[in-house]
Amino acid sequence: MSGTLTGTLTVVGLGPGGPHQMTPEARAALDSADELYGYGPYLARAPEREGQVRHASDNREELDRATLALERAVAGAKVAVVSGGDAGVFAMAAAVCEAVERGPEAFRALDIQVVPGVTAMLAVAARVGAPLGHDFCAISLSDNLKPWPLVEKRLKAAAEAGFVIALYNPISKARPWQLGAAFALLRDVLPGTVPVIFGRAAGRPDERITLATLAAADPAVADMATCVIIGSPETRLVERPGLPPLVYSPRSAR
Ligand SMILES: C[S@@+](CC[C@H](N)C(=O)[O-])C[C@H]1O[C@@H](n2cnc3c(N)ncnc32)[C@H](O)[C@@H]1O
């Protein structure tokens, strides 16, 4: 995505949390930027560099943040916009593309790069084995940007099709009931024995991984920092003496 202006905009995925899970490419992109834009807690994860200007904004202001960053790049700045995890998964890369589509012609002439990162579901899956070892999908449970009936339709279709389902944005103070409703819907389609993984703050010091069955899964275990992975009927547990079980989805299906 190369343009004719001197400024640049790079959207950078920081990984799920710890600095050890940030890619060298992301680190280099952050280091070479003059200005960083992002949600405050994500910006705080970017290594400090002297002379670099940071613009923190609220989590709900993605489009405004993207537009501001694009305007600065058009003015000649080397700008990085940061996201947790991967920048293209429920994150800022799509907001930047949307701002380019809606914005002035100058935005389309910019050099725009997207640097990938380790997304939450991969960090959580890696902690327990290989639950994403066969076909899977990711669904955001937030109904801020789509109607709840559409979430229900997608959940049901994914479960009926045999996908493992990774749920992002499962619960928040403003959306307290959606995860319980999702479990109830999935219990109508899937066996109660299907494994459910609650992966909280994967890769951070306060990480917590909890295993349950779909029948017993308690929405209260999740918070905003949790990615919930719901197995398919093929997903299984391998019990081990003195160690947590391995959870995996076999590579083949019938
Ligand atoms: C707006 S989405 C951003 C996702 C991010 N772009 C990614 O690729 O992971 C925020 C959601 O990602 C999930 N999430 C982000 N970081 C996480 C982590 N370290 N552990 C578990 N889930 C995480 C949670 O479901 C959270 O509600």
PDB file of C-alpha atoms and ligand atoms in Angstrom:
ATOM      1  CA  MET A   1       0.000   0.000   0.000  1.00  0.00           C
ATOM      2  CA  SER A   2       2.384   2.714  -1.183  1.00  0.00           C
ATOM      3  CA  GLY A   3       1.430   6.327  -1.902  1.00  0.00           C
ATOM      4  CA  THR A   4       2.986   9.647  -2.971  1.00  0.00           C
ATOM      5  CA  LEU A   5       3.066  11.643   0.287  1.00  0.00           C
ATOM      6  CA  THR A   6       6.101  11.789   2.599  1.00  0.00           C
ATOM      7  CA  GLY A   7       4.221  10.943   5.806  1.00  0.00           C
ATOM      8  CA  THR A   8       3.416   7.312   6.643  1.00  0.00           C
ATOM      9  CA  LEU A   9       0.890   5.499   8.758  1.00  0.00           C
ATOM     10  CA  THR A  10       1.562   2.081  10.272  1.00  0.00           C
ATOM     11  CA  VAL A  11      -1.053   0.153  12.226  1.00  0.00           C
ATOM     12  CA  VAL A  12       0.766  -1.983  14.773  1.00  0.00           C
ATOM     13  CA  GLY A  13      -0.492  -5.041  16.655  1.00  0.00           C
ATOM     14  CA  LEU A  14       1.220  -5.129  20.055  1.00  0.00           C
ATOM     15  CA  GLY A  15       0.381  -8.741  20.887  1.00  0.00           C
ATOM     16  CA  PRO A  16      -1.783  -9.941  23.777  1.00  0.00           C
ATOM     17  CA  GLY A  17       0.121  -8.397  26.668  1.00  0.00           C
ATOM     18  CA  GLY A  18       3.674  -9.166  27.684  1.00  0.00           C
ATOM     19  CA  PRO A  19       6.610  -7.560  25.823  1.00  0.00           C
ATOM     20  CA  HIS A  20       7.895 -11.073  25.035  1.00  0.00           C
ATOM     21  CA  GLN A  21       4.870 -11.595  22.785  1.00  0.00           C
ATOM     22  CA  MET A  22       5.440  -8.437  20.713  1.00  0.00           C
ATOM     23  CA  THR A  23       7.018  -9.216  17.333  1.00  0.00           C
ATOM     24  CA  PRO A  24      10.372  -7.669  16.348  1.00  0.00           C
ATOM     25  CA  GLU A  25       8.576  -6.113  13.353  1.00  0.00           C
ATOM     26  CA  ALA A  26       6.067  -4.393  15.673  1.00  0.00           C
ATOM     27  CA  ARG A  27       8.867  -3.176  17.949  1.00  0.00           C
ATOM     28  CA  ALA A  28      10.763  -1.700  14.975  1.00  0.00           C
ATOM     29  CA  ALA A  29       7.617  -0.003  13.616  1.00  0.00           C
ATOM     30  CA  LEU A  30       6.956   1.616  17.005  1.00  0.00           C
ATOM     31  CA  ASP A  31      10.550   2.741  17.314  1.00  0.00           C
ATOM     32  CA  SER A  32      10.575   4.439  13.918  1.00  0.00           C
ATOM     33  CA  ALA A  33       7.331   6.407  14.463  1.00  0.00           C
ATOM     34  CA  ASP A  34       7.316  10.118  15.430  1.00  0.00           C
ATOM     35  CA  GLU A  35       3.783   9.982  16.804  1.00  0.00           C
ATOM     36  CA  LEU A  36       1.809   7.144  18.414  1.00  0.00           C
ATOM     37  CA  TYR A  37      -1.987   7.021  18.559  1.00  0.00           C
ATOM     38  CA  GLY A  38      -4.077   4.570  20.549  1.00  0.00           C
ATOM     39  CA  TYR A  39      -6.204   3.652  23.526  1.00  0.00           C
ATOM     40  CA  GLY A  40      -4.288   4.727  26.678  1.00  0.00           C
ATOM     41  CA  PRO A  41      -3.616   1.260  28.200  1.00  0.00           C
ATOM     42  CA  TYR A  42      -2.320  -0.021  24.853  1.00  0.00           C
ATOM     43  CA  LEU A  43      -0.054   3.010  24.359  1.00  0.00           C
ATOM     44  CA  ALA A  44       1.371   2.354  27.817  1.00  0.00           C
ATOM     45  CA  ARG A  45       2.637  -1.018  26.528  1.00  0.00           C
ATOM     46  CA  ALA A  46       4.717   0.559  23.744  1.00  0.00           C
ATOM     47  CA  PRO A  47       8.387   0.970  24.749  1.00  0.00           C
ATOM     48  CA  GLU A  48       9.265   4.616  25.581  1.00  0.00           C
ATOM     49  CA  ARG A  49      11.370   6.523  23.043  1.00  0.00           C
ATOM     50  CA  GLU A  50      12.687  10.030  23.551  1.00  0.00           C
ATOM     51  CA  GLY A  51      11.191  12.630  21.229  1.00  0.00           C
ATOM     52  CA  GLN A  52       8.170  10.510  20.358  1.00  0.00           C
ATOM     53  CA  VAL A  53       4.765  12.110  20.897  1.00  0.00           C
ATOM     54  CA  ARG A  54       1.890   9.983  22.256  1.00  0.00           C
ATOM     55  CA  HIS A  55      -1.804  10.717  21.742  1.00  0.00           C
ATOM     56  CA  ALA A  56      -4.001   8.607  24.022  1.00  0.00           C
ATOM     57  CA  SER A  57      -7.735   8.487  23.390  1.00  0.00           C
ATOM     58  CA  ASP A  58     -10.770   6.644  24.712  1.00  0.00           C
ATOM     59  CA  ASN A  59     -11.518   3.109  23.549  1.00  0.00           C
ATOM     60  CA  ARG A  60     -14.739   4.106  21.794  1.00  0.00           C
ATOM     61  CA  GLU A  61     -13.193   6.787  19.604  1.00  0.00           C
ATOM     62  CA  GLU A  62     -11.608   4.538  16.982  1.00  0.00           C
ATOM     63  CA  LEU A  63     -12.807   6.375  13.862  1.00  0.00           C
ATOM     64  CA  ASP A  64     -11.879   9.834  15.203  1.00  0.00           C
ATOM     65  CA  ARG A  65      -8.486   8.500  16.288  1.00  0.00           C
ATOM     66  CA  ALA A  66      -7.890   6.948  12.866  1.00  0.00           C
ATOM     67  CA  THR A  67      -8.886  10.174  11.092  1.00  0.00           C
ATOM     68  CA  LEU A  68      -6.598  12.290  13.275  1.00  0.00           C
ATOM     69  CA  ALA A  69      -3.692   9.908  12.692  1.00  0.00           C
ATOM     70  CA  LEU A  70      -4.298   9.966   8.919  1.00  0.00           C
ATOM     71  CA  GLU A  71      -4.405  13.783   8.947  1.00  0.00           C
ATOM     72  CA  ARG A  72      -1.047  13.899  10.737  1.00  0.00           C
ATOM     73  CA  ALA A  73       0.439  11.468   8.217  1.00  0.00           C
ATOM     74  CA  VAL A  74      -0.864  13.603   5.338  1.00  0.00           C
ATOM     75  CA  ALA A  75       0.870  16.562   7.029  1.00  0.00           C
ATOM     76  CA  GLY A  76       4.164  14.655   6.809  1.00  0.00           C
ATOM     77  CA  ALA A  77       4.457  12.815  10.162  1.00  0.00           C
ATOM     78  CA  LYS A  78       5.536   9.187  10.608  1.00  0.00           C
ATOM     79  CA  VAL A  79       2.563   7.904  12.541  1.00  0.00           C
ATOM     80  CA  ALA A  80       1.872   4.567  14.269  1.00  0.00           C
ATOM     81  CA  VAL A  81      -1.602   3.577  15.430  1.00  0.00           C
ATOM     82  CA  VAL A  82      -1.514   0.814  18.025  1.00  0.00           C
ATOM     83  CA  SER A  83      -3.894  -2.038  18.863  1.00  0.00           C
ATOM     84  CA  GLY A  84      -3.692  -4.864  21.375  1.00  0.00           C
ATOM     85  CA  GLY A  85      -3.238  -8.346  19.897  1.00  0.00           C
ATOM     86  CA  ASP A  86      -3.466  -8.217  16.120  1.00  0.00           C
ATOM     87  CA  ALA A  87      -4.365  -4.838  14.597  1.00  0.00           C
ATOM     88  CA  GLY A  88      -6.676  -6.487  12.062  1.00  0.00           C
ATOM     89  CA  VAL A  89      -8.784  -8.506  14.550  1.00  0.00           C
ATOM     90  CA  PHE A  90     -11.626  -6.382  15.968  1.00  0.00           C
ATOM     91  CA  ALA A  91      -9.165  -3.501  16.071  1.00  0.00           C
ATOM     92  CA  MET A  92      -7.711  -0.344  14.550  1.00  0.00           C
ATOM     93  CA  ALA A  93      -6.681  -1.574  11.082  1.00  0.00           C
ATOM     94  CA  ALA A  94     -10.337  -1.759  10.029  1.00  0.00           C
ATOM     95  CA  ALA A  95     -11.028   1.678  11.551  1.00  0.00           C
ATOM     96  CA  VAL A  96      -8.131   3.136   9.554  1.00  0.00           C
ATOM     97  CA  CYS A  97      -9.425   1.536   6.323  1.00  0.00           C
ATOM     98  CA  GLU A  98     -12.909   2.886   7.078  1.00  0.00           C
ATOM     99  CA  ALA A  99     -11.517   6.386   7.702  1.00  0.00           C
ATOM    100  CA  VAL A 100      -9.601   6.213   4.398  1.00  0.00           C
ATOM    101  CA  GLU A 101     -12.765   5.165   2.556  1.00  0.00           C
ATOM    102  CA  ARG A 102     -14.824   7.968   4.108  1.00  0.00           C
ATOM    103  CA  GLY A 103     -12.104  10.618   4.142  1.00  0.00           C
ATOM    104  CA  PRO A 104     -10.546  13.074   1.683  1.00  0.00           C
ATOM    105  CA  GLU A 105      -8.676  11.953  -1.448  1.00  0.00           C
ATOM    106  CA  ALA A 106      -5.312  12.718   0.233  1.00  0.00           C
ATOM    107  CA  PHE A 107      -5.799   9.756   2.599  1.00  0.00           C
ATOM    108  CA  ARG A 108      -5.725   7.382  -0.384  1.00  0.00           C
ATOM    109  CA  ALA A 109      -2.290   8.625  -1.465  1.00  0.00           C
ATOM    110  CA  LEU A 110      -0.659   7.685   1.864  1.00  0.00           C
ATOM    111  CA  ASP A 111       1.814   4.869   2.482  1.00  0.00           C
ATOM    112  CA  ILE A 112      -0.214   2.695   4.886  1.00  0.00           C
ATOM    113  CA  GLN A 113       1.224  -0.490   6.402  1.00  0.00           C
ATOM    114  CA  VAL A 114      -0.338  -2.992   8.809  1.00  0.00           C
ATOM    115  CA  VAL A 115       2.014  -4.919  11.109  1.00  0.00           C
ATOM    116  CA  PRO A 116       0.445  -8.127  12.463  1.00  0.00           C
ATOM    117  CA  GLY A 117       0.522  -9.274  16.094  1.00  0.00           C
ATOM    118  CA  VAL A 118      -0.379 -12.366  18.130  1.00  0.00           C
ATOM    119  CA  THR A 119      -4.135 -12.229  18.557  1.00  0.00           C
ATOM    120  CA  ALA A 120      -5.802 -13.158  21.874  1.00  0.00           C
ATOM    121  CA  MET A 121      -7.328 -16.455  20.739  1.00  0.00           C
ATOM    122  CA  LEU A 122      -3.908 -17.756  19.662  1.00  0.00           C
ATOM    123  CA  ALA A 123      -2.327 -16.778  22.988  1.00  0.00           C
ATOM    124  CA  VAL A 124      -5.165 -18.470  24.917  1.00  0.00           C
ATOM    125  CA  ALA A 125      -5.214 -21.582  22.711  1.00  0.00           C
ATOM    126  CA  ALA A 126      -1.465 -22.043  23.124  1.00  0.00           C
ATOM    127  CA  ARG A 127      -1.842 -22.183  26.921  1.00  0.00           C
ATOM    128  CA  VAL A 128      -4.022 -25.310  26.862  1.00  0.00           C
ATOM    129  CA  GLY A 129      -2.846 -27.288  23.837  1.00  0.00           C
ATOM    130  CA  ALA A 130      -4.431 -26.956  20.403  1.00  0.00           C
ATOM    131  CA  PRO A 131      -8.175 -26.205  20.615  1.00  0.00           C
ATOM    132  CA  LEU A 132      -7.909 -24.367  17.265  1.00  0.00           C
ATOM    133  CA  GLY A 133      -6.249 -27.385  15.629  1.00  0.00           C
ATOM    134  CA  HIS A 134      -9.174 -27.840  13.238  1.00  0.00           C
ATOM    135  CA  ASP A 135     -11.692 -25.425  11.641  1.00  0.00           C
ATOM    136  CA  PHE A 136     -12.604 -22.474  13.836  1.00  0.00           C
ATOM    137  CA  CYS A 137     -14.066 -18.976  13.740  1.00  0.00           C
ATOM    138  CA  ALA A 138     -13.893 -15.811  15.828  1.00  0.00           C
ATOM    139  CA  ILE A 139     -16.985 -13.865  16.839  1.00  0.00           C
ATOM    140  CA  SER A 140     -17.143 -10.620  18.800  1.00  0.00           C
ATOM    141  CA  LEU A 141     -19.958 -10.778  21.319  1.00  0.00           C
ATOM    142  CA  SER A 142     -20.239  -7.004  21.387  1.00  0.00           C
ATOM    143  CA  ASP A 143     -23.514  -5.693  20.040  1.00  0.00           C
ATOM    144  CA  ASN A 144     -22.247  -2.104  19.914  1.00  0.00           C
ATOM    145  CA  LEU A 145     -21.562  -2.275  16.169  1.00  0.00           C
ATOM    146  CA  LYS A 146     -24.036  -4.996  15.124  1.00  0.00           C
ATOM    147  CA  PRO A 147     -27.487  -6.077  16.305  1.00  0.00           C
ATOM    148  CA  TRP A 148     -27.753  -8.930  18.839  1.00  0.00           C
ATOM    149  CA  PRO A 149     -29.965 -11.114  16.554  1.00  0.00           C
ATOM    150  CA  LEU A 150     -27.070 -11.174  14.067  1.00  0.00           C
ATOM    151  CA  VAL A 151     -24.707 -12.386  16.816  1.00  0.00           C
ATOM    152  CA  GLU A 152     -27.198 -15.155  17.664  1.00  0.00           C
ATOM    153  CA  LYS A 153     -27.530 -16.144  14.006  1.00  0.00           C
ATOM    154  CA  ARG A 154     -23.745 -16.416  13.599  1.00  0.00           C
ATOM    155  CA  LEU A 155     -23.252 -18.345  16.851  1.00  0.00           C
ATOM    156  CA  LYS A 156     -25.918 -20.876  15.894  1.00  0.00           C
ATOM    157  CA  ALA A 157     -24.586 -21.292  12.339  1.00  0.00           C
ATOM    158  CA  ALA A 158     -20.992 -21.706  13.578  1.00  0.00           C
ATOM    159  CA  ALA A 159     -21.960 -24.292  16.191  1.00  0.00           C
ATOM    160  CA  GLU A 160     -24.146 -26.228  13.738  1.00  0.00           C
ATOM    161  CA  ALA A 161     -21.314 -26.226  11.182  1.00  0.00           C
ATOM    162  CA  GLY A 162     -18.920 -27.763  13.739  1.00  0.00           C
ATOM    163  CA  PHE A 163     -16.575 -24.781  14.146  1.00  0.00           C
ATOM    164  CA  VAL A 164     -14.645 -24.183  17.346  1.00  0.00           C
ATOM    165  CA  ILE A 165     -15.712 -20.660  18.345  1.00  0.00           C
ATOM    166  CA  ALA A 166     -13.444 -17.997  19.859  1.00  0.00           C
ATOM    167  CA  LEU A 167     -15.480 -15.266  21.525  1.00  0.00           C
ATOM    168  CA  TYR A 168     -13.929 -11.809  21.784  1.00  0.00           C
ATOM    169  CA  ASN A 169     -15.466  -8.987  23.871  1.00  0.00           C
ATOM    170  CA  PRO A 170     -17.530 -11.546  25.839  1.00  0.00           C
ATOM    171  CA  ILE A 171     -18.771  -9.298  28.643  1.00  0.00           C
ATOM    172  CA  SER A 172     -18.509  -5.787  30.085  1.00  0.00           C
ATOM    173  CA  LYS A 173     -20.336  -3.577  32.579  1.00  0.00           C
ATOM    174  CA  ALA A 174     -22.466  -2.210  29.728  1.00  0.00           C
ATOM    175  CA  ARG A 175     -23.033  -5.722  28.244  1.00  0.00           C
ATOM    176  CA  PRO A 176     -23.533  -8.004  31.264  1.00  0.00           C
ATOM    177  CA  TRP A 177     -25.986 -10.616  29.882  1.00  0.00           C
ATOM    178  CA  GLN A 178     -24.737 -11.462  26.387  1.00  0.00           C
ATOM    179  CA  LEU A 179     -22.294 -14.230  27.339  1.00  0.00           C
ATOM    180  CA  GLY A 180     -24.943 -16.054  29.386  1.00  0.00           C
ATOM    181  CA  ALA A 181     -27.351 -15.776  26.457  1.00  0.00           C
ATOM    182  CA  ALA A 182     -24.660 -17.122  24.108  1.00  0.00           C
ATOM    183  CA  PHE A 183     -24.007 -20.154  26.357  1.00  0.00           C
ATOM    184  CA  ALA A 184     -27.773 -20.832  26.569  1.00  0.00           C
ATOM    185  CA  LEU A 185     -28.105 -20.724  22.777  1.00  0.00           C
ATOM    186  CA  LEU A 186     -25.056 -22.964  22.262  1.00  0.00           C
ATOM    187  CA  ARG A 187     -26.354 -25.536  24.796  1.00  0.00           C
ATOM    188  CA  ASP A 188     -29.351 -26.068  22.474  1.00  0.00           C
ATOM    189  CA  VAL A 189     -27.002 -26.994  19.613  1.00  0.00           C
ATOM    190  CA  LEU A 190     -23.915 -28.594  21.196  1.00  0.00           C
ATOM    191  CA  PRO A 191     -23.367 -31.409  23.718  1.00  0.00           C
ATOM    192  CA  GLY A 192     -22.954 -30.156  27.307  1.00  0.00           C
ATOM    193  CA  THR A 193     -19.598 -31.967  27.452  1.00  0.00           C
ATOM    194  CA  VAL A 194     -17.953 -29.606  24.937  1.00  0.00           C
ATOM    195  CA  PRO A 195     -14.896 -27.950  26.581  1.00  0.00           C
ATOM    196  CA  VAL A 196     -14.976 -24.213  27.265  1.00  0.00           C
ATOM    197  CA  ILE A 197     -11.732 -22.303  27.893  1.00  0.00           C
ATOM    198  CA  PHE A 198     -11.821 -18.961  29.671  1.00  0.00           C
ATOM    199  CA  GLY A 199      -8.471 -17.312  28.864  1.00  0.00           C
ATOM    200  CA  ARG A 200      -8.015 -14.133  30.863  1.00  0.00           C
ATOM    201  CA  ALA A 201      -5.132 -11.685  30.250  1.00  0.00           C
ATOM    202  CA  ALA A 202      -3.125 -14.276  28.322  1.00  0.00           C
ATOM    203  CA  GLY A 203       0.568 -13.414  28.268  1.00  0.00           C
ATOM    204  CA  ARG A 204       0.303 -10.953  31.193  1.00  0.00           C
ATOM    205  CA  PRO A 205       1.314 -11.411  34.839  1.00  0.00           C
ATOM    206  CA  ASP A 206      -2.362 -11.617  35.882  1.00  0.00           C
ATOM    207  CA  GLU A 207      -3.152 -14.355  33.337  1.00  0.00           C
ATOM    208  CA  ARG A 208      -5.798 -16.892  34.427  1.00  0.00           C
ATOM    209  CA  ILE A 209      -6.875 -19.907  32.387  1.00  0.00           C
ATOM    210  CA  THR A 210     -10.040 -21.737  33.489  1.00  0.00           C
ATOM    211  CA  LEU A 211     -11.501 -24.885  31.943  1.00  0.00           C
ATOM    212  CA  ALA A 212     -15.184 -25.853  32.119  1.00  0.00           C
ATOM    213  CA  THR A 213     -17.763 -27.827  30.197  1.00  0.00           C
ATOM    214  CA  LEU A 214     -20.422 -26.001  28.206  1.00  0.00           C
ATOM    215  CA  ALA A 215     -23.063 -27.383  30.586  1.00  0.00           C
ATOM    216  CA  ALA A 216     -21.313 -25.864  33.606  1.00  0.00           C
ATOM    217  CA  ALA A 217     -19.752 -22.743  32.018  1.00  0.00           C
ATOM    218  CA  ASP A 218     -20.364 -19.719  34.255  1.00  0.00           C
ATOM    219  CA  PRO A 219     -20.349 -16.323  32.470  1.00  0.00           C
ATOM    220  CA  ALA A 220     -19.143 -14.687  35.709  1.00  0.00           C
ATOM    221  CA  VAL A 221     -15.723 -16.296  35.144  1.00  0.00           C
ATOM    222  CA  ALA A 222     -15.180 -13.921  32.167  1.00  0.00           C
ATOM    223  CA  ASP A 223     -14.387 -10.229  32.140  1.00  0.00           C
ATOM    224  CA  MET A 224     -13.400  -7.712  29.458  1.00  0.00           C
ATOM    225  CA  ALA A 225      -9.862  -9.143  29.317  1.00  0.00           C
ATOM    226  CA  THR A 226     -11.086 -12.687  28.599  1.00  0.00           C
ATOM    227  CA  CYS A 227     -11.235 -14.586  25.318  1.00  0.00           C
ATOM    228  CA  VAL A 228     -13.606 -17.568  25.580  1.00  0.00           C
ATOM    229  CA  ILE A 229     -12.979 -20.578  23.347  1.00  0.00           C
ATOM    230  CA  ILE A 230     -15.861 -23.012  22.936  1.00  0.00           C
ATOM    231  CA  GLY A 231     -14.882 -26.379  21.531  1.00  0.00           C
ATOM    232  CA  SER A 232     -16.640 -28.331  18.808  1.00  0.00           C
ATOM    233  CA  PRO A 233     -18.087 -31.806  19.474  1.00  0.00           C
ATOM    234  CA  GLU A 234     -14.702 -33.133  18.238  1.00  0.00           C
ATOM    235  CA  THR A 235     -12.622 -31.154  20.773  1.00  0.00           C
ATOM    236  CA  ARG A 236     -11.247 -33.347  23.543  1.00  0.00           C
ATOM    237  CA  LEU A 237      -9.283 -33.375  26.786  1.00  0.00           C
ATOM    238  CA  VAL A 238      -6.192 -35.509  27.319  1.00  0.00           C
ATOM    239  CA  GLU A 239      -5.871 -36.087  31.081  1.00  0.00           C
ATOM    240  CA  ARG A 240      -2.313 -36.136  32.489  1.00  0.00           C
ATOM    241  CA  PRO A 241      -1.078 -37.158  35.932  1.00  0.00           C
ATOM    242  CA  GLY A 242      -0.237 -34.075  38.031  1.00  0.00           C
ATOM    243  CA  LEU A 243      -0.583 -31.735  35.056  1.00  0.00           C
ATOM    244  CA  PRO A 244      -3.488 -29.788  33.560  1.00  0.00           C
ATOM    245  CA  PRO A 245      -5.241 -31.639  30.739  1.00  0.00           C
ATOM    246  CA  LEU A 246      -4.363 -30.897  27.142  1.00  0.00           C
ATOM    247  CA  VAL A 247      -7.309 -29.552  25.149  1.00  0.00           C
ATOM    248  CA  TYR A 248      -7.161 -30.159  21.429  1.00  0.00           C
ATOM    249  CA  SER A 249      -9.237 -30.372  18.277  1.00  0.00           C
ATOM    250  CA  PRO A 250      -8.017 -33.277  16.134  1.00  0.00           C
ATOM    251  CA  ARG A 251      -6.684 -32.355  12.701  1.00  0.00           C
ATOM    252  CA  SER A 252      -9.185 -34.579  10.923  1.00  0.00           C
ATOM    253  CA  ALA A 253     -12.979 -34.687  11.108  1.00  0.00           C
ATOM    254  CA  ARG A 254     -15.586 -37.127   9.879  1.00  0.00           C
TER     255      ARG A 254
HETATM  256  C1  LIG B   1     -11.469  -5.054  21.014  1.00  0.00           C
HETATM  257  S1  LIG B   1     -10.956  -6.721  21.109  1.00  0.00           S
HETATM  258  C2  LIG B   1      -9.326  -6.555  20.513  1.00  0.00           C
HETATM  259  C3  LIG B   1      -8.720  -7.840  20.063  1.00  0.00           C
HETATM  260  C4  LIG B   1      -7.245  -7.707  19.659  1.00  0.00           C
HETATM  261  N1  LIG B   1      -7.095  -6.901  18.497  1.00  0.00           N
HETATM  262  C5  LIG B   1      -6.598  -9.064  19.430  1.00  0.00           C
HETATM  263  O1  LIG B   1      -6.233  -9.371  18.299  1.00  0.00           O
HETATM  264  O2  LIG B   1      -6.470  -9.830  20.415  1.00  0.00           O
HETATM  265  C6  LIG B   1     -10.735  -6.898  22.851  1.00  0.00           C
HETATM  266  C7  LIG B   1     -10.987  -8.330  23.299  1.00  0.00           C
HETATM  267  O3  LIG B   1      -9.859  -9.128  22.959  1.00  0.00           O
HETATM  268  C8  LIG B   1      -9.700 -10.149  23.910  1.00  0.00           C
HETATM  269  N2  LIG B   1      -8.355 -10.017  24.495  1.00  0.00           N
HETATM  270  C9  LIG B   1      -7.460  -9.043  24.257  1.00  0.00           C
HETATM  271  N3  LIG B   1      -6.298  -9.289  24.896  1.00  0.00           N
HETATM  272  C10 LIG B   1      -6.472 -10.461  25.552  1.00  0.00           C
HETATM  273  C11 LIG B   1      -5.616 -11.269  26.367  1.00  0.00           C
HETATM  274  N4  LIG B   1      -4.361 -10.910  26.646  1.00  0.00           N
HETATM  275  N5  LIG B   1      -6.121 -12.436  26.861  1.00  0.00           N
HETATM  276  C12 LIG B   1      -7.384 -12.816  26.579  1.00  0.00           C
HETATM  277  N6  LIG B   1      -8.229 -12.091  25.792  1.00  0.00           N
HETATM  278  C13 LIG B   1      -7.781 -10.935  25.302  1.00  0.00           C
HETATM  279  C14 LIG B   1     -10.818  -9.995  24.941  1.00  0.00           C
HETATM  280  O4  LIG B   1     -11.903 -10.793  24.501  1.00  0.00           O
HETATM  281  C15 LIG B   1     -11.160  -8.528  24.790  1.00  0.00           C
HETATM  282  O5  LIG B   1     -12.487  -8.263  25.228  1.00  0.00           O
END
